[in-house]
Structures are given as structure tokens and as C-alpha cells.
Amino acid sequence: TSHLPHLLAFALHRVARDRIEAGERHLPRLAAGGFHSATRVAASSPALWRAIALGNRDALRAAAREMRVALDDLLAALDDGDGDALHRLLLRGHRADGRDTVS
């Protein structure tokens, strides 16, 4: 729970950078608070996170695989245009009180 968000932030920022370098120069103008919040920790030291990730690779690989399943579920609902399934998945991940439920 503490290391996966860093890898996700680095990955999300990389995807955006790749798209910009591929010619989608307008993307930075579209990046709002959510993107900046989600990628804030990607400003951390890559050398530090390389060491942390490799030192915790078994747990981190398992967490990344779980995340991939969750993303695949969301993608399947989007592919199917299944609003009910999408809503159920969003509800499952929703923080109703605005606080972390995982400590």
C-alpha cells in the first residue's frame, strides 16, 4: 500500500510524457488537479525508488498484479458500456468520508 502508489505515479507520468513526445502537445493544458495529485510523488528520486522497489519486489509485484486485475475490471466495464458494473466498481473503491480506510 505504500510503495505501489509511487510506481503508479511514475507509470502515469511516463504515459503522459510519451504521449506529449509523440505529438500530443496539448496534454499539459488538460492536466488538472487530479493528474497533478496522482503524479506528485513521481518527482521523487528514481534512484531511491529503484532501490526500494527491488528491495520489496515480491510484495510490490503481487500488489501490481492486483492493481492490473482492478484496472482490467474497469476496462471491461468500459469496453462493454456496462454502466452498472462500472458504478459497482467505482463504489467499491470510493472513499465516502474522504479519509483513508487503509492505515
C-alpha atoms as one frame of an Amber mdcrd trajectory, in Angstrom:
protein
   0.000   0.000   0.000   2.884   2.409   0.466   5.112   1.540  -2.492   2.605
   0.785  -5.258   1.300   4.378  -5.455   4.815   5.540  -6.279   5.170   3.070
  -9.139   1.713   4.014 -10.408   2.642   7.703 -10.306   5.840   7.083 -12.260
   3.909   4.973 -14.800   1.118   7.535 -15.221   3.605  10.348 -15.703   5.558
   8.246 -18.211   2.408   7.587 -20.263   1.643  11.304 -20.345   5.243  12.175
 -21.264   5.244   9.543 -24.038   2.016  10.951 -25.475   3.375  14.512 -25.385
   6.598  13.432 -27.068   4.509  11.605 -29.684   2.904  14.906 -30.638   0.011
  15.438 -28.216   1.417  18.793 -27.120  -1.966  19.923 -25.751  -1.966  17.411
 -22.868  -0.295  19.653 -20.274  -3.099  22.192 -20.719  -5.628  19.440 -19.956
  -3.865  18.136 -16.856  -5.890  19.314 -13.900  -5.639  18.743 -10.166  -6.338
  15.023 -10.328  -3.379  14.372 -12.615  -1.087  16.516 -10.514  -2.235  14.843
  -7.287  -1.818  11.384  -8.797   1.679  12.083 -10.119   3.083  14.287  -7.347
   5.268  11.512  -5.951   6.747  10.866  -9.408   9.004  13.807  -8.590  10.724
  11.523  -6.070  14.189  10.189  -6.758  14.143   7.395  -9.365  17.378   6.009
  -7.871  15.784   5.812  -4.423  12.626   4.163  -5.760  14.656   1.727  -7.825
  16.300   0.515  -4.618  13.018   0.443  -2.686  11.191  -1.411  -5.459  13.895
  -4.026  -5.881  14.181  -4.476  -2.132  10.449  -5.125  -1.874   9.920  -6.653
  -5.277   7.922  -9.732  -4.270   5.282  -7.753  -2.388   5.330  -4.992  -4.971
   4.888  -7.432  -7.869   1.910  -9.017  -6.083   0.350  -5.600  -5.453   0.910
  -4.542  -9.076  -0.771  -7.724 -10.285  -3.774  -6.988  -8.054  -3.910  -3.465
  -9.478  -3.783  -4.849 -13.002  -6.830  -7.014 -12.216  -8.687  -3.980 -10.851
  -7.808  -1.938 -13.953  -8.832  -4.823 -16.216 -12.209  -4.937 -14.436 -12.720
  -1.224 -15.070 -11.623  -1.596 -18.675 -14.026  -4.495 -19.235 -16.926  -2.434
 -17.913 -15.933   0.455 -20.186 -15.480  -1.863 -23.190 -18.923  -3.344 -22.579
 -20.517   0.039 -21.935 -21.811  -1.514 -18.713 -22.652   1.454 -16.529 -24.000
  -0.710 -13.710 -20.785  -2.746 -13.484 -18.700   0.415 -13.721 -20.720   2.017
 -10.938 -20.298  -1.052  -8.709 -16.545  -0.989  -9.288 -16.354   2.730  -8.563
 -18.411   2.272  -5.401 -16.045  -0.494  -4.282 -13.126   1.943  -4.481 -14.979
   5.025  -3.251 -13.850   6.795  -0.084 -17.186   8.143   1.100 -15.802  10.036
   4.078 -12.767  11.447   2.275 -10.353   9.676   4.628  -8.188   6.649   4.050
  -9.747   3.406   5.208  -6.349   1.730   4.989  -3.861   2.731   7.662
